[in-house]
Amino acid sequence: MKAGGQRKKEDIVDFDGEIRLGPLENFIGFNLRLAQDASFQTFAKHTGRPQLRSGRFAALMLIYQNPGLTQMDLSRAIARDKSTVTPLVQALQRDGLVTRHVSDKDRRSVTLRLTEAGEQVLDDLLDHAEEHDRKLDAIVGDRKAELIRLLKQIVKDLA
């Protein structure tokens, strides 16, 4: 058995309540995922919107910064495929935060804009995001620029 080495039947012990990660302990991807989940959950809890999905704030910010952005552009910018972006945009529209319009340039495309309510929600979330980022800054200290550079390098080299 390759996953953690060869085990003999007599070495196998029933689960004792302590999770052993094995090789996952030092996998960057696994630890990135845990850190991302912890960050998203803490952010959602702090905003008072525990149901807040991780991509919602990013989507609202990108739509605000780029009025008339298409769903396909949004999909690329947040590194999600169309099958996850479409329900996200539909939920934002259903909540009255985003409007969808047929593009003047390409009638097959839909462009996005924040509503006034969307801008208000974004302003509120931005305040929370800035406070949350200060907490992350305190954790990484003066290594923030290096961490962001490394994360961007991962995206660039793996995308």
CSV table of N, CA, C and O in Angstrom, one decimal, residues 31-151:
chain,number,residue,atom,x,y,z
A,31,ASN,N,-3.3,22.1,2.4
A,31,ASN,CA,-3.2,23.2,3.4
A,31,ASN,C,-3.8,24.5,2.8
A,31,ASN,O,-4.4,25.3,3.6
A,32,LEU,N,-3.6,24.8,1.5
A,32,LEU,CA,-4.2,25.9,0.9
A,32,LEU,C,-5.8,25.8,1.1
A,32,LEU,O,-6.4,26.8,1.4
A,33,ARG,N,-6.3,24.7,0.8
A,33,ARG,CA,-7.7,24.5,0.9
A,33,ARG,C,-8.3,24.7,2.3
A,33,ARG,O,-9.3,25.3,2.5
A,34,LEU,N,-7.5,24.1,3.3
A,34,LEU,CA,-7.9,24.3,4.7
A,34,LEU,C,-7.9,25.8,5.1
A,34,LEU,O,-8.8,26.3,5.8
A,35,ALA,N,-6.8,26.5,4.7
A,35,ALA,CA,-6.7,27.9,5.0
A,35,ALA,C,-7.8,28.7,4.3
A,35,ALA,O,-8.4,29.6,4.9
A,36,GLN,N,-8.1,28.4,3.1
A,36,GLN,CA,-9.1,29.1,2.3
A,36,GLN,C,-10.5,28.9,3.0
A,36,GLN,O,-11.2,29.8,3.2
A,37,ASP,N,-10.8,27.6,3.4
A,37,ASP,CA,-12.1,27.3,4.0
A,37,ASP,C,-12.2,28.1,5.4
A,37,ASP,O,-13.2,28.7,5.7
A,38,ALA,N,-11.1,28.1,6.2
A,38,ALA,CA,-11.1,28.8,7.5
A,38,ALA,C,-11.3,30.2,7.3
A,38,ALA,O,-12.1,30.9,8.0
A,39,SER,N,-10.7,30.8,6.3
A,39,SER,CA,-10.8,32.2,6.0
A,39,SER,C,-12.2,32.6,5.6
A,39,SER,O,-12.8,33.5,6.1
A,40,PHE,N,-12.8,31.8,4.6
A,40,PHE,CA,-14.1,32.1,4.2
A,40,PHE,C,-15.2,31.9,5.3
A,40,PHE,O,-16.1,32.7,5.4
A,41,GLN,N,-15.0,30.9,6.1
A,41,GLN,CA,-16.0,30.6,7.2
A,41,GLN,C,-15.9,31.8,8.2
A,41,GLN,O,-17.0,32.2,8.7
A,42,THR,N,-14.7,32.2,8.5
A,42,THR,CA,-14.6,33.3,9.5
A,42,THR,C,-15.1,34.6,8.9
A,42,THR,O,-15.8,35.3,9.6
A,43,PHE,N,-14.9,34.8,7.7
A,43,PHE,CA,-15.4,36.0,7.0
A,43,PHE,C,-16.9,36.0,7.0
A,43,PHE,O,-17.6,37.0,7.4
A,44,ALA,N,-17.5,34.9,6.6
A,44,ALA,CA,-19.0,34.8,6.6
A,44,ALA,C,-19.6,35.0,8.0
A,44,ALA,O,-20.6,35.7,8.1
A,45,LYS,N,-19.0,34.4,9.0
A,45,LYS,CA,-19.5,34.5,10.3
A,45,LYS,C,-19.4,35.9,10.8
A,45,LYS,O,-20.3,36.5,11.4
A,46,HIS,N,-18.3,36.6,10.5
A,46,HIS,CA,-18.1,38.0,11.0
A,46,HIS,C,-19.1,38.9,10.3
A,46,HIS,O,-19.5,39.9,10.9
A,47,THR,N,-19.4,38.7,9.1
A,47,THR,CA,-20.4,39.6,8.4
A,47,THR,C,-21.8,39.4,8.9
A,47,THR,O,-22.6,40.3,8.6
A,48,GLY,N,-22.0,38.4,9.7
A,48,GLY,CA,-23.4,38.1,10.2
A,48,GLY,C,-24.2,37.5,9.1
A,48,GLY,O,-25.4,37.4,9.2
A,49,ARG,N,-23.6,37.0,8.1
A,49,ARG,CA,-24.2,36.3,7.0
A,49,ARG,C,-23.6,34.9,6.8
A,49,ARG,O,-22.8,34.7,5.9
A,50,PRO,N,-23.9,34.0,7.8
A,50,PRO,CA,-23.2,32.7,7.7
A,50,PRO,C,-23.5,31.9,6.4
A,50,PRO,O,-22.7,31.0,6.0
A,51,GLN,N,-24.5,32.3,5.7
A,51,GLN,CA,-24.9,31.6,4.5
A,51,GLN,C,-24.1,32.2,3.3
A,51,GLN,O,-24.2,31.7,2.2
A,52,LEU,N,-23.3,33.2,3.5
A,52,LEU,CA,-22.6,33.9,2.5
A,52,LEU,C,-21.6,32.9,1.8
A,52,LEU,O,-20.8,32.3,2.5
A,53,ARG,N,-21.8,32.8,0.5
A,53,ARG,CA,-20.9,31.9,-0.2
A,53,ARG,C,-19.6,32.6,-0.5
A,53,ARG,O,-19.6,33.8,-0.7
A,54,SER,N,-18.6,31.8,-0.6
A,54,SER,CA,-17.2,32.4,-0.8
A,54,SER,C,-17.0,33.3,-2.0
A,54,SER,O,-16.3,34.3,-1.9
A,55,GLY,N,-17.7,33.0,-3.1
A,55,GLY,CA,-17.5,33.7,-4.3
A,55,GLY,C,-18.3,35.0,-4.5
A,55,GLY,O,-18.1,35.8,-5.3
A,56,ARG,N,-19.3,35.1,-3.5
A,56,ARG,CA,-20.2,36.3,-3.7
A,56,ARG,C,-19.6,37.6,-3.6
A,56,ARG,O,-19.8,38.5,-4.4
A,57,PHE,N,-18.7,37.8,-2.5
A,57,PHE,CA,-18.0,39.1,-2.4
A,57,PHE,C,-17.2,39.4,-3.6
A,57,PHE,O,-17.2,40.5,-4.1
A,58,ALA,N,-16.4,38.4,-4.0
A,58,ALA,CA,-15.5,38.6,-5.1
A,58,ALA,C,-16.3,39.0,-6.4
A,58,ALA,O,-15.9,39.9,-7.2
A,59,ALA,N,-17.4,38.3,-6.6
A,59,ALA,CA,-18.2,38.5,-7.8
A,59,ALA,C,-18.8,39.9,-7.7
A,59,ALA,O,-18.7,40.7,-8.7
A,60,LEU,N,-19.3,40.3,-6.6
A,60,LEU,CA,-19.9,41.7,-6.5
A,60,LEU,C,-18.8,42.7,-6.7
A,60,LEU,O,-19.0,43.7,-7.4
A,61,MET,N,-17.6,42.5,-6.2
A,61,MET,CA,-16.5,43.5,-6.4
A,61,MET,C,-16.1,43.6,-7.8
A,61,MET,O,-15.9,44.7,-8.4
A,62,LEU,N,-16.0,42.5,-8.5
A,62,LEU,CA,-15.6,42.5,-9.9
A,62,LEU,C,-16.6,43.1,-10.8
A,62,LEU,O,-16.3,43.9,-11.7
A,63,ILE,N,-17.9,42.9,-10.5
A,63,ILE,CA,-19.0,43.5,-11.3
A,63,ILE,C,-19.0,45.0,-11.0
A,63,ILE,O,-19.1,45.8,-12.0
A,64,TYR,N,-18.8,45.4,-9.8
A,64,TYR,CA,-18.7,46.8,-9.5
A,64,TYR,C,-17.5,47.5,-10.2
A,64,TYR,O,-17.7,48.6,-10.7
A,65,GLN,N,-16.4,46.9,-10.1
A,65,GLN,CA,-15.2,47.5,-10.7
A,65,GLN,C,-15.2,47.4,-12.3
A,65,GLN,O,-14.5,48.2,-12.9
A,66,ASN,N,-16.1,46.6,-12.8
A,66,ASN,CA,-16.1,46.4,-14.3
A,66,ASN,C,-17.6,46.3,-14.8
A,66,ASN,O,-18.0,45.3,-15.2
A,67,PRO,N,-18.3,47.4,-14.6
A,67,PRO,CA,-19.7,47.4,-15.1
A,67,PRO,C,-19.8,47.0,-16.5
A,67,PRO,O,-19.0,47.5,-17.4
A,68,GLY,N,-20.7,46.1,-16.8
A,68,GLY,CA,-20.9,45.6,-18.2
A,68,GLY,C,-20.0,44.3,-18.4
A,68,GLY,O,-20.0,43.8,-19.5
A,69,LEU,N,-19.4,43.8,-17.4
A,69,LEU,CA,-18.7,42.6,-17.5
A,69,LEU,C,-19.6,41.5,-17.9
A,69,LEU,O,-20.8,41.5,-17.5
A,70,THR,N,-19.1,40.6,-18.7
A,70,THR,CA,-20.0,39.4,-19.1
A,70,THR,C,-19.8,38.3,-18.1
A,70,THR,O,-18.9,38.3,-17.3
A,71,GLN,N,-20.8,37.4,-18.1
A,71,GLN,CA,-20.7,36.2,-17.2
A,71,GLN,C,-19.4,35.4,-17.5
A,71,GLN,O,-18.8,34.9,-16.6
A,72,MET,N,-19.1,35.3,-18.8
A,72,MET,CA,-17.9,34.6,-19.2
A,72,MET,C,-16.6,35.3,-18.6
A,72,MET,O,-15.7,34.6,-18.1
A,73,ASP,N,-16.6,36.6,-18.7
A,73,ASP,CA,-15.4,37.3,-18.1
A,73,ASP,C,-15.4,37.1,-16.6
A,73,ASP,O,-14.3,36.9,-16.0
A,74,LEU,N,-16.5,37.2,-16.0
A,74,LEU,CA,-16.6,36.9,-14.5
A,74,LEU,C,-16.1,35.5,-14.2
A,74,LEU,O,-15.3,35.3,-13.3
A,75,SER,N,-16.5,34.6,-15.0
A,75,SER,CA,-16.1,33.2,-14.8
A,75,SER,C,-14.6,33.1,-14.8
A,75,SER,O,-14.0,32.4,-14.0
A,76,ARG,N,-14.0,33.7,-15.8
A,76,ARG,CA,-12.5,33.6,-15.9
A,76,ARG,C,-11.8,34.4,-14.8
A,76,ARG,O,-10.8,33.9,-14.2
A,77,ALA,N,-12.4,35.5,-14.4
A,77,ALA,CA,-11.7,36.3,-13.3
A,77,ALA,C,-11.8,35.6,-12.0
A,77,ALA,O,-10.8,35.8,-11.2
A,78,ILE,N,-12.8,34.8,-11.7
A,78,ILE,CA,-12.9,34.2,-10.4
A,78,ILE,C,-12.5,32.7,-10.5
A,78,ILE,O,-12.7,31.9,-9.5
A,79,ALA,N,-12.0,32.3,-11.7
A,79,ALA,CA,-11.5,30.9,-11.9
A,79,ALA,C,-12.6,29.9,-11.6
A,79,ALA,O,-12.4,28.9,-10.9
A,80,ARG,N,-13.8,30.1,-12.1
A,80,ARG,CA,-14.9,29.2,-12.0
A,80,ARG,C,-15.5,28.9,-13.3
A,80,ARG,O,-15.5,29.8,-14.2
A,81,ASP,N,-16.0,27.7,-13.5
A,81,ASP,CA,-16.6,27.4,-14.8
A,81,ASP,C,-18.0,27.9,-14.9
A,81,ASP,O,-18.6,28.3,-13.9
A,82,LYS,N,-18.5,27.9,-16.1
A,82,LYS,CA,-19.9,28.5,-16.3
A,82,LYS,C,-20.9,27.9,-15.5
A,82,LYS,O,-21.9,28.5,-15.0
A,83,SER,N,-20.8,26.6,-15.2
A,83,SER,CA,-21.8,25.9,-14.5
A,83,SER,C,-21.9,26.3,-13.0
A,83,SER,O,-23.0,26.2,-12.4
A,84,THR,N,-20.9,26.9,-12.5
A,84,THR,CA,-21.0,27.5,-11.1
A,84,THR,C,-21.2,29.0,-11.1
A,84,THR,O,-21.8,29.5,-10.2
A,85,VAL,N,-20.8,29.7,-12.1
A,85,VAL,CA,-21.0,31.1,-12.2
A,85,VAL,C,-22.5,31.4,-12.5
A,85,VAL,O,-23.1,32.4,-12.0
A,86,THR,N,-23.1,30.7,-13.4
A,86,THR,CA,-24.5,30.9,-13.7
A,86,THR,C,-25.4,30.9,-12.5
A,86,THR,O,-26.2,31.9,-12.3
A,87,PRO,N,-25.4,29.9,-11.6
A,87,PRO,CA,-26.2,29.9,-10.4
A,87,PRO,C,-25.8,31.0,-9.5
A,87,PRO,O,-26.7,31.6,-8.8
A,88,LEU,N,-24.6,31.4,-9.4
A,88,LEU,CA,-24.1,32.5,-8.6
A,88,LEU,C,-24.8,33.8,-9.1
A,88,LEU,O,-25.4,34.5,-8.3
A,89,VAL,N,-24.7,34.1,-10.3
A,89,VAL,CA,-25.3,35.3,-10.9
A,89,VAL,C,-26.8,35.3,-10.7
A,89,VAL,O,-27.4,36.3,-10.4
A,90,GLN,N,-27.4,34.1,-11.0
A,90,GLN,CA,-28.9,34.0,-10.8
A,90,GLN,C,-29.3,34.3,-9.3
A,90,GLN,O,-30.3,35.0,-9.1
A,91,ALA,N,-28.5,33.8,-8.4
A,91,ALA,CA,-28.8,34.1,-7.0
A,91,ALA,C,-28.6,35.6,-6.7
A,91,ALA,O,-29.4,36.2,-5.9
A,92,LEU,N,-27.6,36.2,-7.2
A,92,LEU,CA,-27.3,37.7,-7.0
A,92,LEU,C,-28.5,38.5,-7.6
A,92,LEU,O,-28.9,39.5,-7.0
A,93,GLN,N,-29.0,38.0,-8.8
A,93,GLN,CA,-30.1,38.7,-9.4
A,93,GLN,C,-31.4,38.5,-8.6
A,93,GLN,O,-32.1,39.4,-8.4
A,94,ARG,N,-31.6,37.3,-8.1
A,94,ARG,CA,-32.8,37.0,-7.3
A,94,ARG,C,-32.8,37.8,-6.1
A,94,ARG,O,-33.9,38.2,-5.6
A,95,ASP,N,-31.6,38.1,-5.5
A,95,ASP,CA,-31.5,38.9,-4.3
A,95,ASP,C,-31.6,40.4,-4.5
A,95,ASP,O,-31.4,41.2,-3.6
A,96,GLY,N,-31.7,40.7,-5.8
A,96,GLY,CA,-31.8,42.1,-6.2
A,96,GLY,C,-30.5,42.9,-6.1
A,96,GLY,O,-30.4,44.1,-6.1
A,97,LEU,N,-29.4,42.2,-6.3
A,97,LEU,CA,-28.0,42.8,-6.1
A,97,LEU,C,-27.4,43.1,-7.5
A,97,LEU,O,-26.5,43.9,-7.6
A,98,VAL,N,-27.8,42.3,-8.5
A,98,VAL,CA,-27.3,42.4,-9.8
A,98,VAL,C,-28.4,42.5,-10.9
A,98,VAL,O,-29.4,41.8,-10.7
A,99,THR,N,-28.1,43.2,-11.9
A,99,THR,CA,-29.0,43.1,-13.1
A,99,THR,C,-28.2,42.5,-14.3
A,99,THR,O,-27.0,42.7,-14.4
A,100,ARG,N,-29.0,41.8,-15.1
A,100,ARG,CA,-28.4,41.2,-16.3
A,100,ARG,C,-29.0,41.8,-17.5
A,100,ARG,O,-30.2,42.0,-17.6
A,101,HIS,N,-28.2,42.1,-18.5
A,101,HIS,CA,-28.6,42.8,-19.7
A,101,HIS,C,-28.0,42.1,-20.9
A,101,HIS,O,-26.8,41.7,-20.8
A,102,VAL,N,-28.7,42.0,-22.0
A,102,VAL,CA,-28.1,41.5,-23.2
A,102,VAL,C,-27.1,42.5,-23.7
A,102,VAL,O,-27.3,43.7,-23.7
A,103,SER,N,-25.9,42.0,-24.1
A,103,SER,CA,-24.8,42.9,-24.5
A,103,SER,C,-25.2,43.6,-25.8
A,103,SER,O,-25.7,43.0,-26.7
A,104,ASP,N,-24.8,44.9,-25.9
A,104,ASP,CA,-24.9,45.6,-27.1
A,104,ASP,C,-24.0,45.1,-28.2
A,104,ASP,O,-24.2,45.2,-29.4
A,105,LYS,N,-22.8,44.6,-27.7
A,105,LYS,CA,-21.7,44.2,-28.6
A,105,LYS,C,-22.0,42.8,-29.2
A,105,LYS,O,-21.7,42.5,-30.3
A,106,ASP,N,-22.5,41.9,-28.3
A,106,ASP,CA,-22.7,40.5,-28.7
A,106,ASP,C,-24.0,40.1,-28.1
A,106,ASP,O,-24.1,39.8,-26.9
A,107,ARG,N,-25.1,39.9,-28.9
A,107,ARG,CA,-26.4,39.6,-28.4
A,107,ARG,C,-26.5,38.3,-27.7
A,107,ARG,O,-27.5,38.0,-27.1
A,108,ARG,N,-25.4,37.4,-27.9
A,108,ARG,CA,-25.4,36.1,-27.2
A,108,ARG,C,-24.9,36.2,-25.8
A,108,ARG,O,-25.0,35.3,-25.0
A,109,SER,N,-24.3,37.4,-25.5
A,109,SER,CA,-23.7,37.6,-24.1
A,109,SER,C,-24.6,38.4,-23.2
A,109,SER,O,-25.4,39.2,-23.7
A,110,VAL,N,-24.4,38.1,-21.9
A,110,VAL,CA,-25.2,38.8,-20.9
A,110,VAL,C,-24.2,39.7,-20.1
A,110,VAL,O,-23.1,39.2,-19.7
A,111,THR,N,-24.4,41.0,-19.9
A,111,THR,CA,-23.6,41.8,-19.2
A,111,THR,C,-24.2,42.0,-17.8
A,111,THR,O,-25.4,41.9,-17.6
A,112,LEU,N,-23.3,42.4,-16.8
A,112,LEU,CA,-23.8,42.5,-15.4
A,112,LEU,C,-23.5,43.8,-14.9
A,112,LEU,O,-22.5,44.5,-15.2
A,113,ARG,N,-24.4,44.3,-14.0
A,113,ARG,CA,-24.2,45.6,-13.3
A,113,ARG,C,-24.8,45.4,-11.9
A,113,ARG,O,-25.8,44.7,-11.7
A,114,LEU,N,-24.2,46.1,-10.9
A,114,LEU,CA,-24.7,46.1,-9.6
A,114,LEU,C,-25.9,47.0,-9.5
A,114,LEU,O,-25.9,48.0,-10.2
A,115,THR,N,-26.9,46.6,-8.7
A,115,THR,CA,-28.0,47.5,-8.4
A,115,THR,C,-27.6,48.4,-7.3
A,115,THR,O,-26.5,48.2,-6.7
A,116,GLU,N,-28.4,49.3,-6.9
A,116,GLU,CA,-28.1,50.2,-5.8
A,116,GLU,C,-28.0,49.3,-4.5
A,116,GLU,O,-27.1,49.5,-3.7
A,117,ALA,N,-28.9,48.3,-4.4
A,117,ALA,CA,-28.9,47.4,-3.2
A,117,ALA,C,-27.6,46.6,-3.3
A,117,ALA,O,-27.0,46.4,-2.2
A,118,GLY,N,-27.1,46.2,-4.5
A,118,GLY,CA,-25.9,45.5,-4.6
A,118,GLY,C,-24.7,46.3,-4.1
A,118,GLY,O,-23.8,45.8,-3.5
A,119,GLU,N,-24.7,47.6,-4.5
A,119,GLU,CA,-23.6,48.5,-4.0
A,119,GLU,C,-23.6,48.6,-2.5
A,119,GLU,O,-22.6,48.7,-1.9
A,120,GLN,N,-24.8,48.7,-1.9
A,120,GLN,CA,-24.9,48.8,-0.5
A,120,GLN,C,-24.4,47.6,0.2
A,120,GLN,O,-23.6,47.7,1.2
A,121,VAL,N,-24.7,46.4,-0.3
A,121,VAL,CA,-24.3,45.1,0.3
A,121,VAL,C,-22.7,45.1,0.1
A,121,VAL,O,-22.0,44.7,1.0
A,122,LEU,N,-22.3,45.5,-1.1
A,122,LEU,CA,-20.8,45.4,-1.3
A,122,LEU,C,-20.1,46.3,-0.4
A,122,LEU,O,-19.0,46.0,0.2
A,123,ASP,N,-20.6,47.5,-0.1
A,123,ASP,CA,-20.0,48.5,0.8
A,123,ASP,C,-19.9,47.8,2.2
A,123,ASP,O,-18.8,47.9,2.9
A,124,ASP,N,-20.9,47.2,2.6
A,124,ASP,CA,-20.9,46.5,3.9
A,124,ASP,C,-19.9,45.4,4.0
A,124,ASP,O,-19.1,45.2,4.9
A,125,LEU,N,-19.9,44.6,2.9
A,125,LEU,CA,-19.0,43.4,2.9
A,125,LEU,C,-17.6,43.9,2.8
A,125,LEU,O,-16.7,43.3,3.4
A,126,LEU,N,-17.3,45.0,2.1
A,126,LEU,CA,-16.0,45.6,2.0
A,126,LEU,C,-15.4,46.0,3.3
A,126,LEU,O,-14.3,45.7,3.7
A,127,ASP,N,-16.3,46.6,4.2
A,127,ASP,CA,-15.8,46.9,5.5
A,127,ASP,C,-15.4,45.7,6.3
A,127,ASP,O,-14.3,45.7,6.9
A,128,HIS,N,-16.2,44.6,6.2
A,128,HIS,CA,-15.9,43.4,6.9
A,128,HIS,C,-14.6,42.7,6.2
A,128,HIS,O,-13.8,42.2,7.0
A,129,ALA,N,-14.5,42.8,4.9
A,129,ALA,CA,-13.3,42.2,4.2
A,129,ALA,C,-12.0,42.9,4.7
A,129,ALA,O,-11.0,42.3,4.9
A,130,GLU,N,-12.1,44.2,4.8
A,130,GLU,CA,-10.9,45.0,5.2
A,130,GLU,C,-10.5,44.6,6.6
A,130,GLU,O,-9.3,44.4,6.9
A,131,GLU,N,-11.5,44.5,7.5
A,131,GLU,CA,-11.2,44.1,8.9
A,131,GLU,C,-10.6,42.6,8.9
A,131,GLU,O,-9.7,42.3,9.6
A,132,HIS,N,-11.2,41.8,8.1
A,132,HIS,CA,-10.8,40.4,8.0
A,132,HIS,C,-9.4,40.3,7.5
A,132,HIS,O,-8.5,39.5,8.0
A,133,ASP,N,-9.1,41.1,6.5
A,133,ASP,CA,-7.7,41.1,5.9
A,133,ASP,C,-6.7,41.6,6.9
A,133,ASP,O,-5.6,41.1,6.9
A,134,ARG,N,-7.1,42.5,7.8
A,134,ARG,CA,-6.2,43.0,8.9
A,134,ARG,C,-5.8,41.8,9.8
A,134,ARG,O,-4.7,41.7,10.3
A,135,LYS,N,-6.8,40.9,10.1
A,135,LYS,CA,-6.5,39.8,10.9
A,135,LYS,C,-5.5,38.8,10.2
A,135,LYS,O,-4.6,38.3,10.8
A,136,LEU,N,-5.7,38.7,8.9
A,136,LEU,CA,-4.8,37.8,8.1
A,136,LEU,C,-3.4,38.5,8.1
A,136,LEU,O,-2.4,37.8,8.2
A,137,ASP,N,-3.4,39.8,7.9
A,137,ASP,CA,-2.1,40.5,8.0
A,137,ASP,C,-1.4,40.3,9.3
A,137,ASP,O,-0.1,40.1,9.3
A,138,ALA,N,-2.1,40.2,10.4
A,138,ALA,CA,-1.5,40.0,11.7
A,138,ALA,C,-0.9,38.6,11.7
A,138,ALA,O,0.1,38.4,12.4
A,139,ILE,N,-1.5,37.6,11.1
A,139,ILE,CA,-1.0,36.3,11.0
A,139,ILE,C,0.3,36.2,10.2
A,139,ILE,O,1.3,35.6,10.6
A,140,VAL,N,0.3,36.7,9.0
A,140,VAL,CA,1.4,36.6,8.1
A,140,VAL,C,2.5,37.6,8.3
A,140,VAL,O,3.6,37.5,7.8
A,141,GLY,N,2.1,38.7,9.0
A,141,GLY,CA,3.1,39.8,9.3
A,141,GLY,C,3.7,40.4,8.1
A,141,GLY,O,3.1,40.6,7.1
A,142,ASP,N,5.0,40.6,8.2
A,142,ASP,CA,5.7,41.2,7.1
A,142,ASP,C,6.0,40.3,5.9
A,142,ASP,O,6.7,40.7,4.9
A,143,ARG,N,5.4,39.1,5.9
A,143,ARG,CA,5.6,38.2,4.8
A,143,ARG,C,4.4,38.2,3.8
A,143,ARG,O,4.3,37.4,2.9
A,144,LYS,N,3.5,39.2,4.0
A,144,LYS,CA,2.3,39.2,3.2
A,144,LYS,C,2.6,39.4,1.7
A,144,LYS,O,2.1,38.6,0.9
A,145,ALA,N,3.5,40.3,1.3
A,145,ALA,CA,3.8,40.5,-0.1
A,145,ALA,C,4.4,39.2,-0.7
A,145,ALA,O,4.1,38.8,-1.8
A,146,GLU,N,5.2,38.5,0.1
A,146,GLU,CA,5.8,37.2,-0.4
A,146,GLU,C,4.7,36.2,-0.6
A,146,GLU,O,4.7,35.5,-1.6
A,147,LEU,N,3.8,36.1,0.4
A,147,LEU,CA,2.7,35.1,0.3
A,147,LEU,C,1.9,35.4,-0.9
A,147,LEU,O,1.6,34.5,-1.7
A,148,ILE,N,1.5,36.6,-1.1
A,148,ILE,CA,0.6,37.0,-2.3
A,148,ILE,C,1.4,36.7,-3.6
A,148,ILE,O,0.8,36.1,-4.5
A,149,ARG,N,2.7,37.0,-3.6
A,149,ARG,CA,3.5,36.7,-4.8
A,149,ARG,C,3.5,35.2,-5.1
A,149,ARG,O,3.3,34.8,-6.2
A,150,LEU,N,3.7,34.4,-4.0
A,150,LEU,CA,3.7,33.0,-4.2
A,150,LEU,C,2.4,32.4,-4.7
A,150,LEU,O,2.3,31.5,-5.5
A,151,LEU,N,1.3,32.9,-4.1
A,151,LEU,CA,0.0,32.5,-4.5
A,151,LEU,C,-0.3,32.8,-5.9
A,151,LEU,O,-0.9,32.0,-6.7
